[in-house]
Amino acid sequence: MSFERIREKLNILADAAKYDVSCSSSGSKRSNTNKGLGDSSGMGICHSYTEDGRCVSLLKILLTNYCIFDCAYCVTRKSNDIKRAAFKIQEVVDLTINFYRRNYIEGLFLSSGIFKNPDYTMERLVAVAKKLRLEENFNGYIHLKSIPGASDELMREAGLWADRLSVNIEVPTISGLKLLAPDKKHEDFTKPMLKVKTEILQYQAEKKVIKSTPKYAPAGQSTQMIIGATGESDKDIMYSATHYYRKYHMKRVYYSGYVPVAEDNRLPAIGTQVPMLRENRLYQTDWLLRFYGFSVHEILNDKHPNLDVEIDPKLSWALRNLHYFPIDINTADKHLLARVPGLGMKSVSKILKGRKFRKLNWDHLKKIGVALNRAKYFILCDSRYWERRDLQAAQIKGMILQNSQGKFRSTHSAQLSLFN
Ligand code: SF4
């Protein structure tokens, strides 16, 4: 195979992989053993960022962009008239090793269209990871996409070689899936997820007894939902995400704004803006649910099925619940402090430590890094001055927005209004 042909395949298959955002590599601790290649500990994401803000590079490609399915939202769908290509297993192994040796990448993110059937495709993905680990002694990060409908046996094997596994549910609701991806069944996603969860739990239990138990997907599993392709509300999306976190122990759910790739009356038209702001609000909500002690129904419910795009979801919740405030920074418990707009968990922890030594005032809070432009309306500290006085929610929101420099403020997506 000529270098030119490999380069052409790489162009096609790396471009086709760009729609997948679920390639965070954080959380894995596979260390370099046996003088092998690579070390995935301390790594992040390809052209993106890890949970802790670090950025690293992964070779992010599809094994093939041939597909027997015809999911309306996907550029790789069989009815799309595009150039197709497929890597051989050894070609992906060679590329990974060559790129790694040249210091271009720190790991591999490998997904694929479905050729022939799910198991045939999954077998090939597993074979790439296995060869890298066993023949090349590669200890770098590997994220394998699980093919919906793949068998339990292959899912078991995939986790032995990969750091992270993910099955993208893509469409957040079963009705949306039926509409846009009629070839797929809901169980095609949930069955592999359940298998991975069971294997991870088993591995964690066995490891406590036998230290040498082979690792199984040490960075866990993740999934991705496309946002704005169908008419789901933010409530539908976040209730669905909560379900996947709880039931399948997802490490991460990713939200990917739909990029129009087809003229199809089931989808937003070509040229419709990608809903970046909505995507950002969903990530903020996800964060509040995972790290700030909020329940999903506090933020999204029948009365408030969509997030306020103008302000972040914590501020939005606080303005709807002004009766909780003001809270005293010097006495409130951690749970309440975490609910104050402008207070991140790092600031909460600094406040809890700092107030052991003295009562905190505005200057202290400023030094700690509290975003006082938002927090000042909701807190009391060692000062008699309190910003809210008798202000109503709408007035506070107006004042905060007036002083806001939010990077998304000028980029409201037209797509947001499609389903409101
Ligand atoms: S199965 Fe995957 S690759 Fe194939 S069309 Fe559907 S989303 Fe695209």
Short mmCIF file of C-alpha atoms and ligand atoms in Angstrom, two decimals:
data_model
loop_
_atom_site.label_atom_id
_atom_site.label_comp_id
_atom_site.label_asym_id
_atom_site.label_seq_id
_atom_site.Cartn_x
_atom_site.Cartn_y
_atom_site.Cartn_z
CA MET A 1 0.00 0.00 0.00
CA SER A 2 1.44 3.32 -1.04
CA PHE A 3 2.05 6.17 1.35
CA GLU A 4 -0.28 8.34 -0.79
CA ARG A 5 -3.15 5.88 -0.42
CA ILE A 6 -2.69 5.70 3.36
CA ARG A 7 -2.67 9.48 3.48
CA GLU A 8 -5.89 9.62 1.48
CA LYS A 9 -7.53 7.10 3.80
CA LEU A 10 -6.35 9.08 6.79
CA ASN A 11 -7.86 12.28 5.38
CA ILE A 12 -11.22 10.63 4.78
CA LEU A 13 -11.42 8.64 8.00
CA ALA A 14 -10.08 11.31 10.32
CA ASP A 15 -12.52 13.82 8.83
CA ALA A 16 -15.44 11.43 9.32
CA ALA A 17 -14.48 10.92 12.98
CA LYS A 18 -14.60 14.61 13.84
CA TYR A 19 -18.32 14.53 14.72
CA ASP A 20 -17.65 12.37 17.74
CA VAL A 21 -16.84 14.44 20.82
CA SER A 22 -16.79 11.63 23.34
CA CYS A 23 -13.06 11.07 23.40
CA SER A 24 -11.96 12.33 26.79
CA SER A 25 -9.10 10.20 27.99
CA SER A 26 -8.98 11.23 31.59
CA GLY A 27 -9.41 8.76 34.38
CA SER A 28 -7.14 5.97 33.17
CA LYS A 29 -4.02 4.91 35.03
CA ARG A 30 -2.46 2.37 32.69
CA SER A 31 1.21 2.82 33.39
CA ASN A 32 4.15 1.86 31.25
CA THR A 33 5.30 -1.66 31.95
CA ASN A 34 7.86 -3.99 30.41
CA LYS A 35 9.65 -1.14 28.66
CA GLY A 36 6.58 -0.78 26.43
CA LEU A 37 5.49 2.19 24.38
CA GLY A 38 3.48 5.01 25.85
CA ASP A 39 1.90 5.72 29.14
CA SER A 40 -1.70 6.82 29.34
CA SER A 41 -1.58 8.17 32.87
CA GLY A 42 -1.80 11.95 32.98
CA MET A 43 -3.39 12.26 29.55
CA GLY A 44 -6.30 14.22 28.13
CA ILE A 45 -8.11 14.53 24.90
CA CYS A 46 -7.43 14.89 21.15
CA HIS A 47 -8.03 18.47 20.11
CA SER A 48 -10.15 18.85 23.15
CA TYR A 49 -9.96 19.00 26.92
CA THR A 50 -10.14 16.57 29.78
CA GLU A 51 -12.35 16.95 32.81
CA ASP A 52 -9.49 18.70 34.59
CA GLY A 53 -8.75 21.07 31.72
CA ARG A 54 -5.67 19.37 30.23
CA CYS A 55 -5.33 18.88 26.48
CA VAL A 56 -3.58 16.02 24.72
CA SER A 57 -3.62 14.47 21.29
CA LEU A 58 -5.18 11.22 20.21
CA LEU A 59 -5.19 9.73 16.76
CA LYS A 60 -8.93 9.97 16.17
CA ILE A 61 -10.12 7.97 13.19
CA LEU A 62 -12.76 5.62 11.87
CA LEU A 63 -11.73 2.14 10.83
CA THR A 64 -14.12 2.64 7.93
CA ASN A 65 -16.79 5.07 6.79
CA TYR A 66 -18.71 2.37 4.95
CA CYS A 67 -21.93 1.68 6.81
CA ILE A 68 -24.90 -0.61 6.28
CA PHE A 69 -27.13 1.72 8.32
CA ASP A 70 -28.77 4.94 7.31
CA CYS A 71 -29.00 7.15 10.38
CA ALA A 72 -30.32 10.48 9.12
CA TYR A 73 -28.01 12.65 11.27
CA CYS A 74 -24.79 10.88 10.25
CA VAL A 75 -22.42 11.88 7.50
CA THR A 76 -21.39 8.22 7.12
CA ARG A 77 -24.94 6.92 6.48
CA LYS A 78 -25.20 4.58 3.50
CA SER A 79 -27.38 6.91 1.42
CA ASN A 80 -24.85 9.74 1.59
CA ASP A 81 -22.85 10.07 -1.62
CA ILE A 82 -19.34 10.46 -0.21
CA LYS A 83 -15.91 9.01 -0.79
CA ARG A 84 -15.52 5.80 1.21
CA ALA A 85 -12.42 4.17 2.64
CA ALA A 86 -11.40 1.46 5.09
CA PHE A 87 -8.21 0.80 6.99
CA LYS A 88 -6.81 -2.66 7.43
CA ILE A 89 -6.18 -3.67 11.03
CA GLN A 90 -2.41 -3.57 10.58
CA GLU A 91 -2.58 -0.12 8.96
CA VAL A 92 -4.20 1.37 12.07
CA VAL A 93 -1.65 -0.37 14.28
CA ASP A 94 1.25 0.95 12.17
CA LEU A 95 -0.17 4.47 12.03
CA THR A 96 -0.65 4.56 15.79
CA ILE A 97 2.86 3.36 16.49
CA ASN A 98 4.45 5.67 13.90
CA PHE A 99 2.54 8.70 15.14
CA TYR A 100 3.35 7.83 18.71
CA ARG A 101 7.07 7.47 17.99
CA ARG A 102 7.03 10.87 16.27
CA ASN A 103 5.38 12.32 19.36
CA TYR A 104 2.28 13.38 17.41
CA ILE A 105 -0.15 11.49 19.63
CA GLU A 106 -0.46 9.97 23.04
CA GLY A 107 -3.17 7.48 22.23
CA LEU A 108 -5.84 6.23 19.86
CA PHE A 109 -9.55 6.94 19.54
CA LEU A 110 -11.02 4.39 17.16
CA SER A 111 -14.59 4.29 15.92
CA SER A 112 -16.19 2.83 12.82
CA GLY A 113 -19.14 2.65 10.48
CA ILE A 114 -20.71 -0.79 10.44
CA PHE A 115 -19.54 -3.09 7.71
CA LYS A 116 -21.41 -6.35 7.24
CA ASN A 117 -22.75 -6.52 10.80
CA PRO A 118 -21.97 -5.20 14.31
CA ASP A 119 -19.87 -8.21 15.42
CA TYR A 120 -17.77 -8.30 12.26
CA THR A 121 -16.91 -4.63 12.81
CA MET A 122 -16.38 -4.88 16.56
CA GLU A 123 -14.05 -7.83 16.05
CA ARG A 124 -11.81 -5.61 13.95
CA LEU A 125 -11.77 -2.79 16.44
CA VAL A 126 -10.85 -5.24 19.18
CA ALA A 127 -8.14 -6.75 16.97
CA VAL A 128 -6.47 -3.33 16.57
CA ALA A 129 -6.37 -2.77 20.33
CA LYS A 130 -5.19 -6.31 21.02
CA LYS A 131 -2.36 -6.09 18.50
CA LEU A 132 -1.25 -2.76 19.90
CA ARG A 133 -1.15 -4.12 23.43
CA LEU A 134 0.27 -7.59 22.80
CA GLU A 135 2.45 -7.24 19.71
CA GLU A 136 3.58 -3.61 20.02
CA ASN A 137 3.57 -3.49 23.81
CA PHE A 138 1.71 -0.18 23.54
CA ASN A 139 0.71 1.27 26.91
CA GLY A 140 -0.78 4.51 25.59
CA TYR A 141 -4.44 5.38 25.88
CA ILE A 142 -6.96 3.51 23.75
CA HIS A 143 -10.60 4.54 23.46
CA LEU A 144 -12.70 2.08 21.44
CA LYS A 145 -16.13 2.83 20.16
CA SER A 146 -18.48 -0.04 20.85
CA ILE A 147 -20.61 -0.89 17.89
CA PRO A 148 -24.33 -0.92 18.79
CA GLY A 149 -25.54 -4.52 18.75
CA ALA A 150 -22.09 -6.07 19.36
CA SER A 151 -22.10 -9.34 21.30
CA ASP A 152 -21.29 -9.69 25.00
CA GLU A 153 -18.18 -11.75 24.21
CA LEU A 154 -16.69 -8.99 22.08
CA MET A 155 -17.58 -6.33 24.63
CA ARG A 156 -15.81 -8.40 27.27
CA GLU A 157 -12.71 -8.63 25.11
CA ALA A 158 -12.76 -4.97 24.11
CA GLY A 159 -12.52 -3.91 27.74
CA LEU A 160 -9.43 -6.04 28.30
CA TRP A 161 -7.43 -3.98 25.79
CA ALA A 162 -9.09 -0.56 25.79
CA ASP A 163 -8.92 2.08 28.52
CA ARG A 164 -12.33 3.46 27.73
CA LEU A 165 -15.34 2.09 25.86
CA SER A 166 -18.26 4.09 24.60
CA VAL A 167 -21.54 3.42 22.85
CA ASN A 168 -23.07 6.60 21.47
CA ILE A 169 -26.80 6.67 21.98
CA GLU A 170 -26.83 9.76 19.71
CA VAL A 171 -30.57 10.45 19.90
CA PRO A 172 -31.66 11.12 23.50
CA THR A 173 -35.14 9.55 23.26
CA ILE A 174 -36.52 6.27 21.91
CA SER A 175 -39.05 8.11 19.74
CA GLY A 176 -36.28 10.25 18.23
CA LEU A 177 -34.23 7.14 17.54
CA LYS A 178 -37.13 5.50 15.71
CA LEU A 179 -37.56 8.60 13.60
CA LEU A 180 -33.92 9.16 12.64
CA ALA A 181 -32.22 5.77 12.95
CA PRO A 182 -34.87 3.17 12.12
CA ASP A 183 -32.20 0.45 11.63
CA LYS A 184 -31.22 0.65 15.29
CA LYS A 185 -33.04 -0.61 18.34
CA HIS A 186 -32.74 0.89 21.81
CA GLU A 187 -31.41 -2.45 23.14
CA ASP A 188 -28.54 -2.30 20.63
CA PHE A 189 -27.10 0.45 22.84
CA THR A 190 -28.21 -0.64 26.26
CA LYS A 191 -27.06 -4.27 26.01
CA PRO A 192 -23.36 -3.47 25.43
CA MET A 193 -23.55 -0.73 28.08
CA LEU A 194 -24.94 -3.18 30.61
CA LYS A 195 -22.25 -5.71 29.75
CA VAL A 196 -19.49 -3.12 30.21
CA LYS A 197 -20.96 -1.95 33.52
CA THR A 198 -21.20 -5.54 34.80
CA GLU A 199 -17.63 -6.32 33.75
CA ILE A 200 -16.29 -3.14 35.37
CA LEU A 201 -18.05 -3.93 38.65
CA GLN A 202 -16.76 -7.49 38.53
CA TYR A 203 -13.22 -6.29 37.83
CA GLN A 204 -13.36 -3.83 40.73
CA ALA A 205 -14.60 -6.54 43.09
CA GLU A 206 -12.03 -9.13 41.96
CA LYS A 207 -9.16 -6.66 42.15
CA LYS A 208 -9.76 -6.25 45.87
CA VAL A 209 -9.06 -9.95 46.34
CA ILE A 210 -6.58 -10.71 43.52
CA LYS A 211 -4.24 -7.80 42.74
CA SER A 212 -3.21 -9.25 39.36
CA THR A 213 -6.78 -9.31 37.94
CA PRO A 214 -6.51 -8.11 34.33
CA LYS A 215 -7.69 -4.51 33.92
CA TYR A 216 -11.11 -3.98 32.39
CA ALA A 217 -11.82 -0.57 30.78
CA PRO A 218 -10.07 1.31 33.62
CA ALA A 219 -11.32 4.70 32.37
CA GLY A 220 -14.92 3.44 32.34
CA GLN A 221 -17.55 3.98 29.68
CA SER A 222 -19.08 7.07 28.15
CA THR A 223 -21.75 8.01 25.66
CA GLN A 224 -22.70 10.92 23.44
CA MET A 225 -26.02 12.57 22.60
CA ILE A 226 -26.63 14.79 19.61
CA ILE A 227 -28.34 18.02 20.59
CA GLY A 228 -30.77 19.85 18.35
CA ALA A 229 -31.31 17.19 15.67
CA THR A 230 -34.74 16.34 17.02
CA GLY A 231 -37.23 18.25 19.13
CA GLU A 232 -36.23 17.00 22.58
CA SER A 233 -36.37 19.55 25.37
CA ASP A 234 -33.41 20.10 27.69
CA LYS A 235 -35.45 18.26 30.31
CA ASP A 236 -35.72 15.19 28.01
CA ILE A 237 -31.97 15.31 27.38
CA MET A 238 -30.89 15.71 31.00
CA TYR A 239 -33.38 13.15 32.35
CA SER A 240 -32.03 10.74 29.78
CA ALA A 241 -28.42 11.57 30.75
CA THR A 242 -29.26 11.06 34.43
CA HIS A 243 -30.72 7.66 33.59
CA TYR A 244 -27.51 6.62 31.79
CA TYR A 245 -25.29 7.87 34.61
CA ARG A 246 -27.31 5.95 37.19
CA LYS A 247 -28.19 2.77 35.38
CA TYR A 248 -24.97 2.18 33.42
CA HIS A 249 -22.46 4.01 35.64
CA MET A 250 -21.35 6.29 32.80
CA LYS A 251 -18.14 8.13 33.49
CA ARG A 252 -19.25 10.90 31.15
CA VAL A 253 -22.18 11.82 28.94
CA TYR A 254 -21.16 14.15 26.10
CA TYR A 255 -23.52 16.60 24.41
CA SER A 256 -22.74 17.36 20.81
CA GLY A 257 -24.57 20.16 19.00
CA TYR A 258 -26.00 18.83 15.75
CA VAL A 259 -24.03 19.84 12.67
CA PRO A 260 -26.45 19.72 9.73
CA VAL A 261 -25.09 17.21 7.22
CA ALA A 262 -28.14 16.43 5.11
CA GLU A 263 -31.21 17.95 3.49
CA ASP A 264 -33.87 15.93 5.26
CA ASN A 265 -37.24 17.20 6.41
CA ARG A 266 -36.81 15.36 9.72
CA LEU A 267 -33.78 17.51 10.55
CA PRO A 268 -32.79 21.19 10.84
CA ALA A 269 -31.87 22.57 7.40
CA ILE A 270 -28.30 22.76 6.11
CA GLY A 271 -26.80 26.06 7.22
CA THR A 272 -28.65 26.06 10.55
CA GLN A 273 -26.26 27.15 13.26
CA VAL A 274 -24.81 24.53 15.57
CA PRO A 275 -26.43 25.09 19.01
CA MET A 276 -23.17 25.80 20.83
CA LEU A 277 -24.73 27.84 23.61
CA ARG A 278 -27.33 25.18 24.36
CA GLU A 279 -24.57 22.56 24.38
CA ASN A 280 -22.65 24.66 26.89
CA ARG A 281 -25.69 25.05 29.17
CA LEU A 282 -26.24 21.30 29.12
CA TYR A 283 -22.62 20.69 30.14
CA GLN A 284 -23.03 23.19 32.99
CA THR A 285 -26.17 21.34 34.11
CA ASP A 286 -24.37 18.01 33.89
CA TRP A 287 -21.64 19.47 36.12
CA LEU A 288 -24.18 20.69 38.69
CA LEU A 289 -25.73 17.23 38.85
CA ARG A 290 -22.44 15.40 39.23
CA PHE A 291 -20.47 17.71 41.51
CA TYR A 292 -22.76 20.29 43.13
CA GLY A 293 -25.45 18.11 44.69
CA PHE A 294 -28.35 19.27 42.49
CA SER A 295 -31.08 16.88 41.38
CA VAL A 296 -32.20 17.08 37.80
CA HIS A 297 -35.82 17.97 38.68
CA GLU A 298 -34.64 21.04 40.61
CA ILE A 299 -33.18 22.49 37.43
CA LEU A 300 -35.49 21.07 34.76
CA ASN A 301 -39.12 20.09 35.25
CA ASP A 302 -42.50 20.42 33.57
CA LYS A 303 -42.66 24.10 34.49
CA HIS A 304 -39.12 24.74 33.22
CA PRO A 305 -38.46 22.20 30.44
CA ASN A 306 -35.64 24.23 28.86
CA LEU A 307 -32.58 25.95 30.25
CA ASP A 308 -32.33 29.71 30.19
CA VAL A 309 -29.79 30.39 27.45
CA GLU A 310 -28.99 33.84 28.80
CA ILE A 311 -27.71 32.76 32.19
CA ASP A 312 -26.06 29.67 33.62
CA PRO A 313 -28.32 27.00 35.16
CA LYS A 314 -27.16 27.61 38.74
CA LEU A 315 -28.00 31.30 38.55
CA SER A 316 -31.29 30.44 36.92
CA TRP A 317 -32.14 28.04 39.78
CA ALA A 318 -31.11 30.61 42.41
CA LEU A 319 -33.32 33.30 40.87
CA ARG A 320 -36.29 30.92 40.99
CA ASN A 321 -35.50 30.11 44.63
CA LEU A 322 -34.66 33.44 46.21
CA HIS A 323 -36.24 32.28 49.50
CA TYR A 324 -33.04 30.24 50.17
CA PHE A 325 -30.97 33.44 50.13
CA PRO A 326 -29.07 35.31 51.39
CA ILE A 327 -26.92 32.66 52.97
CA ASP A 328 -24.13 33.53 55.39
CA ILE A 329 -20.74 32.55 54.00
CA ASN A 330 -19.37 32.22 57.51
CA THR A 331 -21.95 29.71 58.75
CA ALA A 332 -23.67 27.96 55.82
CA ASP A 333 -22.93 24.28 55.25
CA LYS A 334 -21.11 22.97 52.17
CA HIS A 335 -24.33 21.89 50.46
CA LEU A 336 -25.76 25.43 50.58
CA LEU A 337 -22.49 27.13 49.68
CA ALA A 338 -22.33 24.99 46.53
CA ARG A 339 -25.67 26.46 45.46
CA VAL A 340 -24.51 30.07 45.44
CA PRO A 341 -24.08 31.47 41.90
CA GLY A 342 -20.47 32.48 41.33
CA LEU A 343 -19.11 29.93 43.79
CA GLY A 344 -17.25 26.95 42.34
CA MET A 345 -16.37 23.90 44.39
CA LYS A 346 -12.76 25.10 44.75
CA SER A 347 -13.98 28.37 46.28
CA VAL A 348 -16.37 26.45 48.54
CA SER A 349 -13.50 24.40 49.84
CA LYS A 350 -11.31 27.50 50.38
CA ILE A 351 -14.17 29.21 52.25
CA LEU A 352 -14.65 26.20 54.52
CA LYS A 353 -10.93 26.19 55.33
CA GLY A 354 -10.53 29.97 55.59
CA ARG A 355 -13.45 30.59 57.95
CA LYS A 356 -11.92 28.28 60.55
CA PHE A 357 -9.39 31.04 61.23
CA ARG A 358 -11.43 34.21 60.86
CA LYS A 359 -14.70 35.61 59.64
CA LEU A 360 -14.58 36.19 55.89
CA ASN A 361 -15.42 39.53 54.33
CA TRP A 362 -15.76 40.75 50.72
CA ASP A 363 -11.99 41.21 50.35
CA HIS A 364 -11.33 37.66 51.47
CA LEU A 365 -13.92 36.34 49.03
CA LYS A 366 -12.40 38.30 46.20
CA LYS A 367 -8.96 36.84 46.96
CA ILE A 368 -10.42 33.35 47.13
CA GLY A 369 -11.67 33.81 43.55
CA VAL A 370 -15.42 34.08 44.13
CA ALA A 371 -17.23 35.66 41.15
CA LEU A 372 -18.68 38.46 43.23
CA ASN A 373 -20.49 40.02 40.28
CA ARG A 374 -22.96 37.14 40.66
CA ALA A 375 -22.45 35.94 44.23
CA LYS A 376 -22.96 39.34 45.91
CA TYR A 377 -26.74 39.19 45.40
CA PHE A 378 -27.02 35.90 47.29
CA ILE A 379 -24.63 36.01 50.24
CA LEU A 380 -23.88 37.70 53.53
CA CYS A 381 -20.37 37.90 54.93
CA ASP A 382 -18.51 39.83 57.60
CA SER A 383 -19.96 43.11 56.40
CA ARG A 384 -23.35 44.74 56.76
CA TYR A 385 -23.48 45.53 53.08
CA TRP A 386 -25.81 43.23 51.13
CA GLU A 387 -26.37 43.75 47.44
CA ARG A 388 -29.85 42.32 46.88
CA ARG A 389 -31.76 44.53 49.30
CA ASP A 390 -35.33 44.30 47.98
CA LEU A 391 -34.50 43.39 44.38
CA GLN A 392 -36.71 41.00 42.42
CA ALA A 393 -35.32 38.07 40.39
CA ALA A 394 -35.79 39.87 37.06
CA GLN A 395 -33.89 42.90 38.34
CA ILE A 396 -30.98 40.80 39.60
CA LYS A 397 -30.83 38.95 36.28
CA GLY A 398 -30.87 42.23 34.37
CA MET A 399 -28.05 43.69 36.47
CA ILE A 400 -25.91 40.58 36.14
CA LEU A 401 -26.45 40.41 32.37
CA GLN A 402 -25.62 44.06 32.01
CA ASN A 403 -22.21 43.44 33.54
CA SER A 404 -21.66 40.07 31.90
CA GLN A 405 -18.89 39.46 29.41
CA GLY A 406 -20.07 35.88 28.62
CA LYS A 407 -18.35 34.50 25.55
CA PHE A 408 -21.58 33.04 24.18
CA ARG A 409 -23.70 36.11 24.61
CA SER A 410 -23.43 37.24 21.03
CA THR A 411 -23.68 33.80 19.47
CA HIS A 412 -27.24 32.78 20.23
CA SER A 413 -28.05 30.01 17.83
CA ALA A 414 -31.07 30.30 15.60
CA GLN A 415 -31.49 26.54 15.97
CA LEU A 416 -32.53 27.07 19.57
CA SER A 417 -35.76 28.66 18.50
CA LEU A 418 -36.78 25.79 16.22
CA PHE A 419 -38.40 23.74 18.92
CA ASN A 420 -39.50 26.34 21.45
S1 SF4 B 1 -24.56 3.18 12.40
FE1 SF4 B 1 -23.15 4.77 13.08
S2 SF4 B 1 -21.83 5.15 11.33
FE2 SF4 B 1 -23.60 4.02 10.56
S3 SF4 B 1 -24.99 5.60 9.85
FE3 SF4 B 1 -25.58 5.12 11.95
S4 SF4 B 1 -24.44 6.59 13.21
FE4 SF4 B 1 -23.49 6.59 11.17
#
